Short mmCIF file of C-alpha atoms in Angstrom, two decimals:
data_model
loop_
_atom_site.label_atom_id
_atom_site.label_comp_id
_atom_site.label_asym_id
_atom_site.label_seq_id
_atom_site.Cartn_x
_atom_site.Cartn_y
_atom_site.Cartn_z
CA MET A 240 54.35 244.29 167.47
CA THR A 241 51.58 241.86 168.02
CA CYS A 242 51.05 238.47 169.41
CA THR A 243 49.03 235.60 167.80
CA THR A 244 48.05 232.31 168.88
CA LEU A 245 48.74 229.22 166.79
CA GLY A 246 47.90 225.77 167.61
CA GLY A 247 47.25 226.93 171.36
CA TYR A 248 50.58 228.40 171.89
CA CYS A 249 51.41 232.02 172.28
CA ARG A 250 53.60 233.10 169.30
CA ALA A 251 55.13 236.30 169.58
CA ALA A 252 56.71 239.09 167.51
CA PHE A 253 60.05 239.31 168.95
CA LEU A 254 62.14 242.32 170.11
CA ALA A 255 64.93 243.85 168.03
CA LEU A 256 68.64 243.47 168.39
CA GLY A 257 68.46 239.61 168.57
CA THR A 258 67.02 239.28 172.11
CA MET A 259 64.23 237.03 171.03
CA MET A 260 62.14 237.73 174.16
CA PRO A 261 58.35 237.47 173.60
CA LEU A 262 56.33 240.60 174.01
CA CYS A 263 53.22 238.92 175.13
CA ALA A 264 52.38 237.67 178.49
CA VAL A 265 52.76 233.88 178.96
CA ALA A 266 49.66 231.77 179.64
CA GLY A 267 51.50 228.99 181.60
CA THR A 268 54.43 228.49 183.82
CA PRO A 269 57.44 230.03 182.10
CA VAL A 270 60.20 227.48 181.55
CA ILE A 271 63.62 227.23 179.93
CA LEU A 272 65.06 223.74 179.09
CA ASP A 273 68.80 223.60 179.30
CA ASN A 274 70.48 220.47 177.88
CA ASP A 275 73.24 218.77 176.02
CA PHE A 276 71.01 217.35 173.22
CA LEU A 277 72.70 214.27 172.20
CA GLY A 278 70.62 213.09 169.22
CA PRO A 279 68.63 211.88 167.31
CA GLY A 280 66.31 210.72 169.88
CA GLY A 281 67.29 209.54 173.21
CA SER A 282 66.59 211.00 176.88
CA ASN A 283 67.52 214.51 175.83
CA ILE A 284 65.19 214.79 172.90
CA GLN A 285 62.49 212.83 174.60
CA SER A 286 62.59 215.34 177.54
CA LEU A 287 61.96 218.18 174.95
CA ALA A 288 59.06 216.34 173.52
CA TYR A 289 57.53 215.91 176.91
CA VAL A 290 57.89 219.61 177.83
CA LEU A 291 56.49 220.67 174.42
CA GLY A 292 53.30 218.70 175.23
CA ARG A 293 52.65 220.20 178.41
CA LYS A 294 49.55 222.29 178.24
CA ASP A 295 50.54 224.10 181.48
CA VAL A 296 53.98 225.17 180.24
CA ASP A 297 55.21 228.05 178.25
CA LEU A 298 58.55 227.01 176.97
CA LEU A 299 60.35 230.31 176.35
CA GLY A 300 63.19 228.90 174.85
CA ILE A 301 65.82 226.00 174.66
CA THR A 302 69.51 226.63 175.68
CA VAL A 303 72.16 224.17 174.52
CA VAL A 304 75.30 223.29 176.40
CA ALA A 305 78.32 221.03 175.40
CA GLY A 306 78.25 217.79 177.21
CA ASP A 307 77.12 214.43 175.71
CA GLY A 308 77.98 215.92 172.34
CA GLN A 309 79.64 218.85 170.77
CA GLU A 310 77.42 222.04 170.84
CA LYS A 311 76.99 222.79 167.31
CA ILE A 312 75.85 219.25 166.53
CA GLU A 313 73.55 219.23 169.55
CA THR A 314 71.90 222.34 168.34
CA ALA A 315 71.30 220.90 164.98
CA HIS A 316 69.49 217.89 166.46
CA VAL A 317 67.28 220.23 168.50
CA LEU A 318 66.48 222.35 165.35
CA SER A 319 65.88 219.51 163.45
CA PHE A 320 63.18 218.00 166.07
CA LEU A 321 61.52 221.29 166.16
CA ASP A 322 61.02 221.18 162.43
CA LEU A 323 59.43 217.86 162.54
CA ALA A 324 57.16 218.93 165.61
CA ARG A 325 56.20 222.03 163.70
CA ARG A 326 57.46 223.95 166.73
CA ASN A 327 59.66 226.49 165.21
CA ASP A 328 58.19 229.25 167.21
CA VAL A 329 60.46 227.95 170.26
CA PRO A 330 63.77 229.70 169.97
CA VAL A 331 67.06 227.78 170.47
CA TYR A 332 70.07 229.48 171.96
CA GLU A 333 73.57 228.20 171.55
CA GLY A 334 75.53 228.10 174.75
CA ALA A 335 78.91 226.86 176.04
CA TYR A 336 80.90 224.75 173.83
CA ARG A 337 83.26 223.73 176.55
CA PRO A 338 83.40 223.57 180.31
CA LEU A 339 84.58 226.56 182.46
CA LEU A 340 87.99 225.18 183.25
CA ASN A 341 88.10 221.36 182.65
CA THR A 342 89.96 220.26 179.35
CA ARG A 343 90.22 217.10 177.59
CA ALA A 344 93.87 216.83 178.52
CA GLU A 345 93.29 217.20 182.18
CA TRP A 346 90.62 214.35 182.18
CA GLN A 347 93.10 212.20 180.15
CA SER A 348 95.76 213.00 182.77
CA ARG A 349 93.14 211.90 185.62
CA GLU A 350 92.43 208.73 183.68
CA TYR A 351 96.17 207.97 183.38
CA LEU A 352 96.60 208.34 187.27
CA TYR A 353 93.16 206.95 188.54
CA GLY A 354 91.65 204.80 185.85
CA PRO A 355 89.03 205.12 183.34
CA THR A 356 85.74 206.96 183.74
CA GLY A 357 83.68 205.31 180.93
CA TRP A 358 81.48 208.00 178.98
CA HIS A 359 83.53 211.07 177.69
CA GLY A 360 80.77 212.79 175.89
CA ALA A 361 81.76 215.52 173.55
CA TRP A 362 85.57 214.50 173.94
CA GLY A 363 84.97 211.13 172.24
CA GLY A 364 82.02 209.31 173.72
CA PHE A 365 83.33 205.83 174.71
CA ASN A 366 86.51 206.15 172.75
CA ALA A 367 89.85 206.82 174.36
CA LEU A 368 90.37 210.48 175.33
CA ASN A 369 93.72 210.40 173.57
CA ASP A 370 91.71 210.26 170.35
CA SER A 371 90.81 213.85 170.12
CA PRO A 372 87.50 214.07 168.32
CA GLU A 373 87.38 216.31 165.37
CA PRO A 374 84.63 218.86 165.20
CA LEU A 375 81.67 217.32 163.50
CA ASP A 376 79.92 218.62 160.41
CA ILE A 377 76.25 219.25 160.99
CA ARG A 378 75.61 217.92 157.41
CA THR A 379 76.19 214.61 159.14
CA VAL A 380 72.98 214.59 161.38
CA PRO A 381 71.14 211.57 160.19
CA GLU A 382 67.60 212.98 160.73
CA GLY A 383 68.31 215.81 158.13
CA LEU A 384 69.48 219.42 158.43
CA PRO A 385 67.25 221.91 160.08
CA THR A 386 65.30 224.42 158.12
CA HIS A 387 65.93 227.44 160.52
CA ALA A 388 68.77 228.77 162.49
CA PRO A 389 69.40 229.34 166.11
CA ALA A 390 68.94 232.92 167.78
CA ALA A 391 71.62 235.35 167.59
CA THR A 392 71.68 235.85 171.40
CA SER A 393 73.91 233.49 173.56
CA ALA A 394 72.35 231.05 175.93
CA ALA A 395 73.59 232.79 179.02
CA GLU A 396 72.31 236.38 177.84
CA PHE A 397 68.82 234.75 177.24
CA LEU A 398 68.75 233.08 180.66
CA VAL A 399 69.59 236.53 182.11
CA GLN A 400 66.95 238.28 180.06
CA ALA A 401 64.32 235.65 180.80
CA SER A 402 64.99 235.75 184.67
CA ARG A 403 64.53 239.52 184.78
CA ARG A 404 61.11 239.49 182.59
CA TYR A 405 59.74 236.48 184.69
CA HIS A 406 61.20 237.47 187.95
CA GLY A 407 60.12 235.00 190.61
CA GLU A 408 58.25 232.78 187.89
CA LEU A 409 60.81 231.08 185.85
CA ILE A 410 61.78 227.55 186.07
CA LEU A 411 64.90 226.17 184.90
CA ILE A 412 65.25 222.44 183.80
CA ALA A 413 69.00 221.50 183.42
CA GLY A 414 69.52 218.21 181.99
CA GLY A 415 73.30 218.64 181.13
CA PRO A 416 76.40 220.23 182.54
CA LEU A 417 75.54 223.45 184.54
CA THR A 418 77.93 225.74 182.32
CA ASN A 419 75.34 227.96 180.83
CA ILE A 420 73.74 228.47 184.21
CA ALA A 421 76.88 229.32 185.81
CA LEU A 422 77.93 231.86 183.07
CA ALA A 423 74.54 233.53 183.43
CA MET A 424 75.17 233.85 187.22
CA THR A 425 78.48 235.64 186.25
CA MET A 426 76.51 238.15 184.18
CA ASP A 427 73.88 239.14 186.73
CA PRO A 428 74.18 239.13 190.51
CA ASP A 429 70.45 239.00 190.51
CA PHE A 430 70.05 236.11 188.37
CA VAL A 431 69.80 233.42 191.13
CA HIS A 432 67.16 235.59 193.10
CA ASN A 433 65.07 236.08 189.88
CA VAL A 434 64.69 232.32 189.27
CA ARG A 435 61.73 230.61 190.97
CA LYS A 436 63.33 226.97 190.76
CA ILE A 437 66.24 225.03 189.24
CA VAL A 438 65.88 221.31 188.80
CA PHE A 439 69.08 219.55 187.64
CA MET A 440 70.02 215.92 186.86
CA GLY A 441 72.63 214.97 189.36
CA GLY A 442 72.98 213.30 192.65
CA GLU A 443 75.74 210.72 193.20
CA VAL A 444 76.76 212.00 196.52
CA ASN A 445 79.86 211.26 198.50
CA GLY A 446 81.13 208.88 195.77
CA ASN A 447 77.89 206.62 196.20
CA VAL A 448 77.72 205.84 192.43
CA ILE A 449 74.76 203.78 191.58
CA PRO A 450 75.38 202.26 188.07
CA ASN A 451 72.44 202.90 185.60
CA ARG A 452 70.50 199.52 185.08
CA ASP A 453 71.95 197.78 182.09
CA HIS A 454 74.19 200.71 181.24
CA ALA A 455 76.79 200.80 184.06
CA ALA A 456 79.39 202.49 181.90
CA TYR A 457 77.06 205.62 181.96
CA SER A 458 77.80 207.76 185.10
CA HIS A 459 74.61 209.52 186.08
CA ASP A 460 76.99 212.54 187.15
CA PHE A 461 78.95 212.90 184.08
CA ASN A 462 77.12 216.39 184.07
CA VAL A 463 78.95 217.25 187.23
CA ARG A 464 82.19 215.63 186.15
CA PHE A 465 82.24 217.46 182.89
CA ASP A 466 82.16 220.81 184.42
CA PRO A 467 82.65 220.70 188.32
CA GLU A 468 83.40 224.49 188.58
CA ALA A 469 80.10 225.24 187.04
CA ALA A 470 78.45 222.72 189.36
CA HIS A 471 80.30 224.36 192.42
CA LEU A 472 78.98 227.78 191.52
CA VAL A 473 75.51 226.68 191.03
CA LEU A 474 75.47 224.74 194.45
CA SER A 475 77.12 227.57 196.27
CA ALA A 476 74.30 229.99 195.38
CA LYS A 477 71.24 230.84 197.47
CA TRP A 478 68.48 229.70 195.20
CA ARG A 479 64.73 230.17 196.02
CA GLU A 480 64.47 226.32 195.35
CA ILE A 481 66.93 223.90 193.86
CA VAL A 482 66.34 220.03 193.31
CA ALA A 483 68.58 217.35 192.21
CA VAL A 484 67.21 214.22 190.44
CA SER A 485 69.47 211.32 191.74
CA PRO A 486 70.36 208.07 190.05
CA PRO A 487 67.70 206.00 192.09
CA ALA A 488 64.92 208.06 190.71
CA THR A 489 65.89 207.72 187.12
CA GLN A 490 66.13 203.84 186.88
CA ILE A 491 63.15 203.57 184.67
CA PRO A 492 64.40 202.20 181.09
CA TYR A 493 62.80 203.75 178.20
CA LYS A 494 60.38 201.59 176.07
CA PRO A 495 59.26 202.58 172.48
CA ALA A 496 55.55 202.05 173.74
CA TYR A 497 55.95 205.15 175.92
CA SER A 498 55.91 207.42 172.83
CA ARG A 499 53.44 205.32 170.90
CA CYS A 500 50.02 207.18 170.26
CA ARG A 501 46.93 205.84 168.93
CA ASN A 502 46.19 206.40 165.26
CA ALA A 503 49.43 208.54 164.95
CA ASP A 504 51.71 208.23 161.90
CA ASN A 505 53.46 211.27 161.18
CA PRO A 506 57.16 212.44 160.95
CA VAL A 507 57.23 212.77 164.85
CA SER A 508 56.10 209.42 165.71
CA GLN A 509 58.28 207.91 162.91
CA TYR A 510 61.13 209.88 164.55
CA PHE A 511 60.61 208.03 167.79
CA THR A 512 60.15 204.68 166.34
CA ARG A 513 63.36 205.01 164.15
CA TYR A 514 65.52 206.58 166.93
CA ALA A 515 64.39 204.77 170.19
CA GLN A 516 67.00 203.99 172.56
CA SER A 517 66.36 201.90 175.72
CA PHE A 518 68.42 203.96 178.13
CA PRO A 519 67.10 205.05 181.61
CA MET A 520 64.65 208.02 181.37
CA TRP A 521 67.28 210.54 182.73
CA ASP A 522 66.08 213.89 181.32
CA GLU A 523 62.40 212.95 180.86
CA ILE A 524 62.09 212.34 184.77
CA THR A 525 64.27 215.51 185.62
CA ALA A 526 61.71 217.52 183.58
CA ALA A 527 58.64 215.73 185.07
CA VAL A 528 59.97 216.47 188.58
CA ALA A 529 60.42 220.10 187.87
CA LEU A 530 56.83 220.50 186.44
CA THR A 531 55.08 218.02 188.61
CA PRO A 532 56.76 217.75 192.09
CA ASN A 533 53.97 215.64 193.49
CA LEU A 534 55.52 212.78 191.60
CA ILE A 535 58.30 212.84 194.37
CA THR A 536 57.74 210.01 196.82
CA SER A 537 61.23 210.06 198.55
CA SER A 538 63.67 212.75 198.99
CA SER A 539 66.20 214.28 201.49
CA PRO A 540 67.39 217.95 202.23
CA LEU A 541 71.14 218.10 201.69
CA VAL A 542 73.90 220.64 201.36
CA LEU A 543 75.84 219.67 198.24
CA ASP A 544 78.98 220.79 196.60
CA ALA A 545 81.19 219.75 193.58
CA ILE A 546 84.93 218.91 194.29
CA TYR A 547 86.87 220.97 191.88
CA ARG A 548 90.38 221.27 193.56
CA ASP A 549 91.16 217.70 194.42
CA PHE A 550 92.65 216.13 191.19
CA SER A 551 91.77 212.50 192.42
CA ASN A 552 88.16 213.26 193.28
CA TYR A 553 87.53 215.89 190.77
CA GLY A 554 83.86 216.09 189.96
CA TYR A 555 82.44 214.24 192.82
CA LEU A 556 79.45 215.51 194.85
CA VAL A 557 79.88 215.84 198.53
CA SER A 558 77.11 216.54 201.00
CA ARG A 559 76.43 217.59 204.53
CA THR A 560 72.89 216.90 206.07
CA SER A 561 72.97 220.16 208.00
CA LYS A 562 74.19 223.66 207.34
CA GLY A 563 77.24 225.08 209.24
CA GLU A 564 78.36 228.65 209.33
CA GLN A 565 80.16 228.14 206.04
CA ASP A 566 77.16 226.95 204.26
CA ARG A 567 74.76 229.81 204.99
CA SER A 568 75.26 231.53 201.56
CA SER A 569 74.11 228.37 199.77
CA ALA A 570 70.76 226.65 199.40
CA THR A 571 69.63 223.24 200.67
CA VAL A 572 69.30 220.94 197.83
CA GLN A 573 66.12 218.64 197.60
CA VAL A 574 67.62 215.45 196.53
CA VAL A 575 65.09 213.08 194.90
CA TYR A 576 65.50 209.36 195.41
CA LYS A 577 62.13 207.89 194.17
CA ILE A 578 59.22 208.83 192.09
CA ASN A 579 55.62 207.46 191.33
CA THR A 580 56.55 205.71 188.46
CA HIS A 581 52.94 204.71 187.35
CA ASN A 582 51.83 208.46 187.40
CA PHE A 583 55.03 209.55 185.58
CA LEU A 584 54.62 207.12 182.72
CA LYS A 585 50.94 208.07 182.52
CA ASN A 586 51.86 211.86 182.56
CA TYR A 587 54.84 211.45 180.17
CA GLN A 588 52.89 209.41 177.41
CA LYS A 589 49.99 212.06 177.54
CA ALA A 590 52.29 215.00 176.95
CA VAL A 591 54.45 213.44 174.36
CA CYS A 592 51.25 212.28 172.26
CA LYS A 593 49.99 215.96 172.55
CA THR A 594 53.39 216.68 170.83
CA VAL A 595 52.92 214.12 168.30
CA TYR A 596 49.26 215.11 167.44
CA ASP A 597 50.14 218.79 167.12
CA ALA A 598 52.62 217.89 164.41
CA THR A 599 49.76 216.93 162.22
CA ARG A 600 47.82 220.32 162.47
#
């Protein structure tokens, strides 16, 4: 069992029994990217391109969770992009294909009683929830079928394994619903303590919903609404450090120029050109905050929880600015409101262009 270095990345022989944990030591910060990769292109995939291009990061693996899309299709999008980027050394782990308890039928009932909620993700996108989406065929992904398969290990199992191996070092970047994270917590009582930091996209607190610029139908906290039980479990835990990236921090609309790299014309650059979407940079900013915290210019410490018992407010985040007796078992969340936009965009383009250039090697 040996390690080799290809293209500046540690590429390892892997352990038997499908664990897919590398045998060699990592050179940079160990990171796992957990997301609901609605592709092709878009904020989810663009955050992956950003993390891949960070020289100071060792991306141990990618864990996929249902949310914006159906998990099998999301996995196909990720694998196809890794093919284009020539980064098949990064393993992909399939995760939860549905929330812990929430169902399409219950969401439909809530909309009947309290009104529409806009984006339904895997349960129909912008279509009505009563139009139950059929399972999609991965052969329909427009960017082409991937040439390799996901790992045999589940996302939650991999998260637990990685947290043990990289005890106190591992950073989790969660850009989708928190289902995989919650499942890992149920598998290992030490999981939370083993993780150095978790950064998730969410922060519409106390019903203060701030519409995304030019895309008001998208709720920033769809991630919480899709699986409030998972969010409750995560927010009730005593993390070493937990950060929420709130709507005001993500009001930077994506422009194709941000992924345009000098003298670059390869499948990755063509991919970004073809599938560019002018949505806010939700996941890219979440990843950047996780890896470069000095980008944060405004934040507050809050005790957060997700409502999961009240049918009318199901999926809302609530907060208290200070801890009471009942809060001592949970961690204070750093809620990010504003970042240094100039430095973020400079940092983002540099990392993405490294991913583009590496694909030509």
